[in-house]
Short mmCIF file of C-alpha atoms in Angstrom, two decimals:
data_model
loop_
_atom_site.label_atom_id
_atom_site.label_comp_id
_atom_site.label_asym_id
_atom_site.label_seq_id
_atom_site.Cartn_x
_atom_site.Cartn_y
_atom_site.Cartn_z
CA UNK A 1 -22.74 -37.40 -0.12
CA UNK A 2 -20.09 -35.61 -2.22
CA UNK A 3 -16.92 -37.17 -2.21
CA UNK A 4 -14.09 -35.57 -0.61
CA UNK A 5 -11.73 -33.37 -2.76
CA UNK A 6 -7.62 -34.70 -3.05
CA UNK A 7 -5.50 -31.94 -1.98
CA UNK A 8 -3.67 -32.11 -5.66
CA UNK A 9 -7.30 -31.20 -6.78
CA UNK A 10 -7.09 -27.95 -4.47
CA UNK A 11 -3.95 -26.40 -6.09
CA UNK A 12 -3.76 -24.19 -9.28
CA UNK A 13 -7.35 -22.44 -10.35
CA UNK A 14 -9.07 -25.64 -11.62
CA UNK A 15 -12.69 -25.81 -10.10
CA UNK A 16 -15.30 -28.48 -11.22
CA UNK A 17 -19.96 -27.50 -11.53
CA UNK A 18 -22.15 -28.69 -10.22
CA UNK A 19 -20.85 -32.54 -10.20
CA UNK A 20 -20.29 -35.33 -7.96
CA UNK A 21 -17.47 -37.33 -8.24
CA UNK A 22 -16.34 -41.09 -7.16
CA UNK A 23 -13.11 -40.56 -5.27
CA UNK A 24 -11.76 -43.36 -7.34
CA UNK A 25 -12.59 -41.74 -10.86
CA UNK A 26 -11.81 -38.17 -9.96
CA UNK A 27 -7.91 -38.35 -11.12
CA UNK A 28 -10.06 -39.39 -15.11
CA UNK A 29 -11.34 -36.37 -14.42
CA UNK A 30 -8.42 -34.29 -13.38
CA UNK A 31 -6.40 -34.19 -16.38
CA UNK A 32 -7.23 -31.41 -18.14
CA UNK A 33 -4.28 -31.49 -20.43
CA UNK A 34 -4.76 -34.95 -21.55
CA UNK A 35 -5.79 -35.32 -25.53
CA UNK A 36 -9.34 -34.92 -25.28
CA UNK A 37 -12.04 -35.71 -27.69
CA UNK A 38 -13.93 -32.11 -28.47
CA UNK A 39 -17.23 -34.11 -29.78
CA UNK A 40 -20.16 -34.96 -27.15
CA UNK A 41 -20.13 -38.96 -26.32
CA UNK A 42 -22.48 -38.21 -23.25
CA UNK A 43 -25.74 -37.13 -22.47
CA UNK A 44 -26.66 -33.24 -22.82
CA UNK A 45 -27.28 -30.70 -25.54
CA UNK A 46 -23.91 -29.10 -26.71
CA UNK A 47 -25.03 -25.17 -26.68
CA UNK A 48 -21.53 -23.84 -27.07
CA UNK A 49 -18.15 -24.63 -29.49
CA UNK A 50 -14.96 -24.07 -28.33
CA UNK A 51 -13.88 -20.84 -28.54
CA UNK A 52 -17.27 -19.23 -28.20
CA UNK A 53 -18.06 -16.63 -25.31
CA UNK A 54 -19.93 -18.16 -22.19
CA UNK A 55 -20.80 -16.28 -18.75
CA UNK A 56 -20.81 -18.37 -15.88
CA UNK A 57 -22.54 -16.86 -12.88
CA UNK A 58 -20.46 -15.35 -9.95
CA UNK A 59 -17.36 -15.75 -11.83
CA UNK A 60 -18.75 -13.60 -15.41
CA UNK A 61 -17.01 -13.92 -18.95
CA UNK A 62 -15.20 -17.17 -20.05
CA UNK A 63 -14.16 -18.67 -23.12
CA UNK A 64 -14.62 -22.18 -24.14
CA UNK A 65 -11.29 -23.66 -24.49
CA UNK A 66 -12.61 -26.83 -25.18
CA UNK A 67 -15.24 -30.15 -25.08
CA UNK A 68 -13.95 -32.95 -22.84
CA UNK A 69 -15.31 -36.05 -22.49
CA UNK A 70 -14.34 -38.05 -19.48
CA UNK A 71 -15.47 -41.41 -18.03
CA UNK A 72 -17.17 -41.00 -15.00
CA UNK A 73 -18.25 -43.93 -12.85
CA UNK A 74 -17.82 -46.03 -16.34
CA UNK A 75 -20.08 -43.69 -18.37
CA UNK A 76 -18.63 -40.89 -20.73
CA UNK A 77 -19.58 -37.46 -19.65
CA UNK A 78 -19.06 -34.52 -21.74
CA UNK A 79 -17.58 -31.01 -20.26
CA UNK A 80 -17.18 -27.46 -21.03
CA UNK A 81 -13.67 -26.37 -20.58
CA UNK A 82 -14.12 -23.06 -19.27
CA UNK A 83 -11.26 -20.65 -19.31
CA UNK A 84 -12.83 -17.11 -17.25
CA UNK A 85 -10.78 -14.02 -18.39
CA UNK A 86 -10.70 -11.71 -15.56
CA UNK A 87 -8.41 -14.39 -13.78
CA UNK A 88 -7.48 -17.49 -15.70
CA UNK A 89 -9.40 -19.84 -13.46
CA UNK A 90 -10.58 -22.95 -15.46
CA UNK A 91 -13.82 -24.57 -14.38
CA UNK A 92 -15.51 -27.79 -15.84
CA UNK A 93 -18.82 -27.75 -16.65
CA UNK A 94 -20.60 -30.97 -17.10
CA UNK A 95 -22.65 -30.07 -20.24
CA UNK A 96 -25.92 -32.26 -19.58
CA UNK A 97 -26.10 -29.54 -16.76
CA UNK A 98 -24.92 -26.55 -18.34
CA UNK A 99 -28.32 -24.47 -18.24
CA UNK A 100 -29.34 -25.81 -14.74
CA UNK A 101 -26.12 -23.93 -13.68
CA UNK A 102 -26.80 -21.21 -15.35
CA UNK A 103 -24.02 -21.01 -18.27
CA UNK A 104 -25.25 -19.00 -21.03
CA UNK A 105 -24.26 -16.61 -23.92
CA UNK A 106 -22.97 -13.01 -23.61
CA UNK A 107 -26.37 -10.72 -24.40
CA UNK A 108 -27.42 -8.92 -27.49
CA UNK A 109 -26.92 -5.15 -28.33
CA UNK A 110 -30.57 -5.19 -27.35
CA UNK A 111 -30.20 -6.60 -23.62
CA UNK A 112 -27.54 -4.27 -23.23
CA UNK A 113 -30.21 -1.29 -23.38
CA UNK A 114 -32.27 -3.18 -20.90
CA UNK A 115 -29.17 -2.77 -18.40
CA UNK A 116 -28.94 0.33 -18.94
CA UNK A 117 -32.70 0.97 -18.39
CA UNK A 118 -31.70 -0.72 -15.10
CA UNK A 119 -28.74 1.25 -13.92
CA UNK A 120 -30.65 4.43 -15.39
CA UNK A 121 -33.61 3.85 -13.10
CA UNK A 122 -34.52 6.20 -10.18
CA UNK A 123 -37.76 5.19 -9.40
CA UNK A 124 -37.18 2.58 -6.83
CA UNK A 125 -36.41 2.80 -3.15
CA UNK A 126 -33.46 0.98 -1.58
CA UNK A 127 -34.85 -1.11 0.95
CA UNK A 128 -33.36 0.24 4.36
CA UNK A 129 -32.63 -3.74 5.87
CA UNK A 130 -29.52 -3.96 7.85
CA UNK A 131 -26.17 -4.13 5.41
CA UNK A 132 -25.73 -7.86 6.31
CA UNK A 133 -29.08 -8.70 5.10
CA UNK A 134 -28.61 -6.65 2.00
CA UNK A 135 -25.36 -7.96 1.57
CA UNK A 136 -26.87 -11.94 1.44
CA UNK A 137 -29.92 -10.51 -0.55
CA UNK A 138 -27.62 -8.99 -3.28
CA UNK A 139 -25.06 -11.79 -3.14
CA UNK A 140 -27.86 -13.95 -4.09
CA UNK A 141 -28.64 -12.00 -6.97
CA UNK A 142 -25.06 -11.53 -8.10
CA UNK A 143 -25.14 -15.72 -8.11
CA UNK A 144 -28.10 -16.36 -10.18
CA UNK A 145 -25.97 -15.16 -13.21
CA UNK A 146 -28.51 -13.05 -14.60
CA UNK A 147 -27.36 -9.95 -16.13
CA UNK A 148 -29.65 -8.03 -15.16
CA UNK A 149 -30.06 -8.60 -11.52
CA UNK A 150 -26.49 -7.87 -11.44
CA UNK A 151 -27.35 -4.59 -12.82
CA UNK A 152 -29.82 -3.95 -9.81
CA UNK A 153 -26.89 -4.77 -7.34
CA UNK A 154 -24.81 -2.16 -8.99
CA UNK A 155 -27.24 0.47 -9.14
CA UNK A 156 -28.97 -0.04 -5.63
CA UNK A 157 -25.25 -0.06 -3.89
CA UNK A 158 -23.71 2.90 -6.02
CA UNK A 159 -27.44 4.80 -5.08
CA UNK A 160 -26.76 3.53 -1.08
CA UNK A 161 -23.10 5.19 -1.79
CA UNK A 162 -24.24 8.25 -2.29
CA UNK A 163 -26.46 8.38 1.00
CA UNK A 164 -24.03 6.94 3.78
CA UNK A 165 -20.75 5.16 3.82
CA UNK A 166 -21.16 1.28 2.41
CA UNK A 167 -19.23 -1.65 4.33
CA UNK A 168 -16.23 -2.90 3.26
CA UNK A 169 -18.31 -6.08 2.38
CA UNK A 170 -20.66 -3.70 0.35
CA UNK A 171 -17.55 -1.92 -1.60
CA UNK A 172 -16.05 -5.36 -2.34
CA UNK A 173 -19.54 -6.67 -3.79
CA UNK A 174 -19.92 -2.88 -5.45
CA UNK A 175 -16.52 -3.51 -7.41
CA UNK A 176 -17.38 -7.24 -7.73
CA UNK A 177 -20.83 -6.44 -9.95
CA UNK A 178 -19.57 -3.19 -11.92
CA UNK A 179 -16.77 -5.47 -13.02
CA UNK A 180 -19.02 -8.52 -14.18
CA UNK A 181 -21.33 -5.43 -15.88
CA UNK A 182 -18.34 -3.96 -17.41
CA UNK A 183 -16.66 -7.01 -18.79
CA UNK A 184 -19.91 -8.69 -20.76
CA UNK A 185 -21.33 -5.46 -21.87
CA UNK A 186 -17.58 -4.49 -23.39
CA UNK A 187 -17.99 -7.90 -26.00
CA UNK A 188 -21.35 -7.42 -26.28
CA UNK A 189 -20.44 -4.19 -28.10
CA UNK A 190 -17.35 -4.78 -28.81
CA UNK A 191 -15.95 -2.02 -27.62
CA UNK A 192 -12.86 -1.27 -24.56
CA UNK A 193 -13.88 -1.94 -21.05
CA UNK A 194 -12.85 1.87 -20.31
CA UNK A 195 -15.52 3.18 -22.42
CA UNK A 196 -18.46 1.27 -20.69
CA UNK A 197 -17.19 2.08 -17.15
CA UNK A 198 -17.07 5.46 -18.01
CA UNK A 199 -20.24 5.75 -19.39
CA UNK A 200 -21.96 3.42 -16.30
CA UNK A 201 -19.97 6.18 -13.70
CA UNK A 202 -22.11 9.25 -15.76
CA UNK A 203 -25.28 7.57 -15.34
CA UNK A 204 -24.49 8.02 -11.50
CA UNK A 205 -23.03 11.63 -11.43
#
């Protein structure tokens, strides 16, 4: 069973992957601004340096402030100190887990055109399932991380748009997707987050 959270854990935007925690050694844990070692002391492949763009599923593009390693239960565990840009919200990733829970690189130039394949696509047929069903069947999408699948989400709700009026649960998820799009694609080509959404909006005139 996963040990209860402190309350002091609760405040600020500090959230911890995929991990479970002895009450007793979750203050070790805690401190993010104690002097950390940045090399990996634990178990798990380190895939990213600090610094180096990371997308983190639900949540989209982060930046590796850093490689913690903290004693947990008497072993040292290392951890991805991941700063997401849309809101400042740090989350710890434990990095013997990183891939399980889906952290991974921004895409190429070359996936990009795959998404836009995607959101380009009008030869599919929005399945016609009540919205609350869609809702869970695109949310799960939206959490596997995948770029891609997020592009479906985005194209199959702004094609549903067009034909009737969407939930407000269907508008937030809309907005929630073509800002996770919008945001990798931008540093994938490194170019402003204006251009992109304008150029996703066309595809949809």
């Amino acid at each position: 069973m996963q040990a209860a959270i402190p309350s002091f854990a609760k405040q600020g935007k500090i959230c911890y992957s995929q991990s479970l925690f002895p009450y007793d050694h979750f203050q070790n844990v805690f401190n993010l601004q104690s002097a950390g070692v940045v090399m990996s002391k634990g178990k798990g492949k380190i895939m990213f340096a600090a610094g180096d763009m990371a997308v983190y599923p639900s949540h989209g593009v982060g930046r590796i402030e850093n490689i913690k390693v903290q004693a947990i239960g008497g072993i040292d565990q290392s951890f991805y100190v991941l700063k997401i840009l849309d809101n400042d919200m740090t989350i710890m990733i434990p990095t013997a887990t990183s891939e399980n829970v889906g952290l991974r690189p921004i895409i190429s130039r070359n996936e990009v055109k795959k998404v836009v394949d995607i959101l380009k696509d009008r030869d599919i047929k929005v399945s016609p399932q009540t919205w609350n069903r869609r809702y869970r069947d695109y949310m799960d999408k939206i959490k596997t991380g995948s770029v891609f699948e997020v592009a479906v989400v985005l194209r199959d709700l702004l094609l549903l748009k067009g034909d009737k009026d969407l939930s407000y649960g269907e508008r937030k998820m809309m907005d929630t997707a073509k800002n996770l799009l919008v945001k990798e694609i931008s540093l994938a080509k490194q170019t402003e987050e204006d251009k992109v959404e304008k150029q996703i909006d066309k595809f949809f005139e």
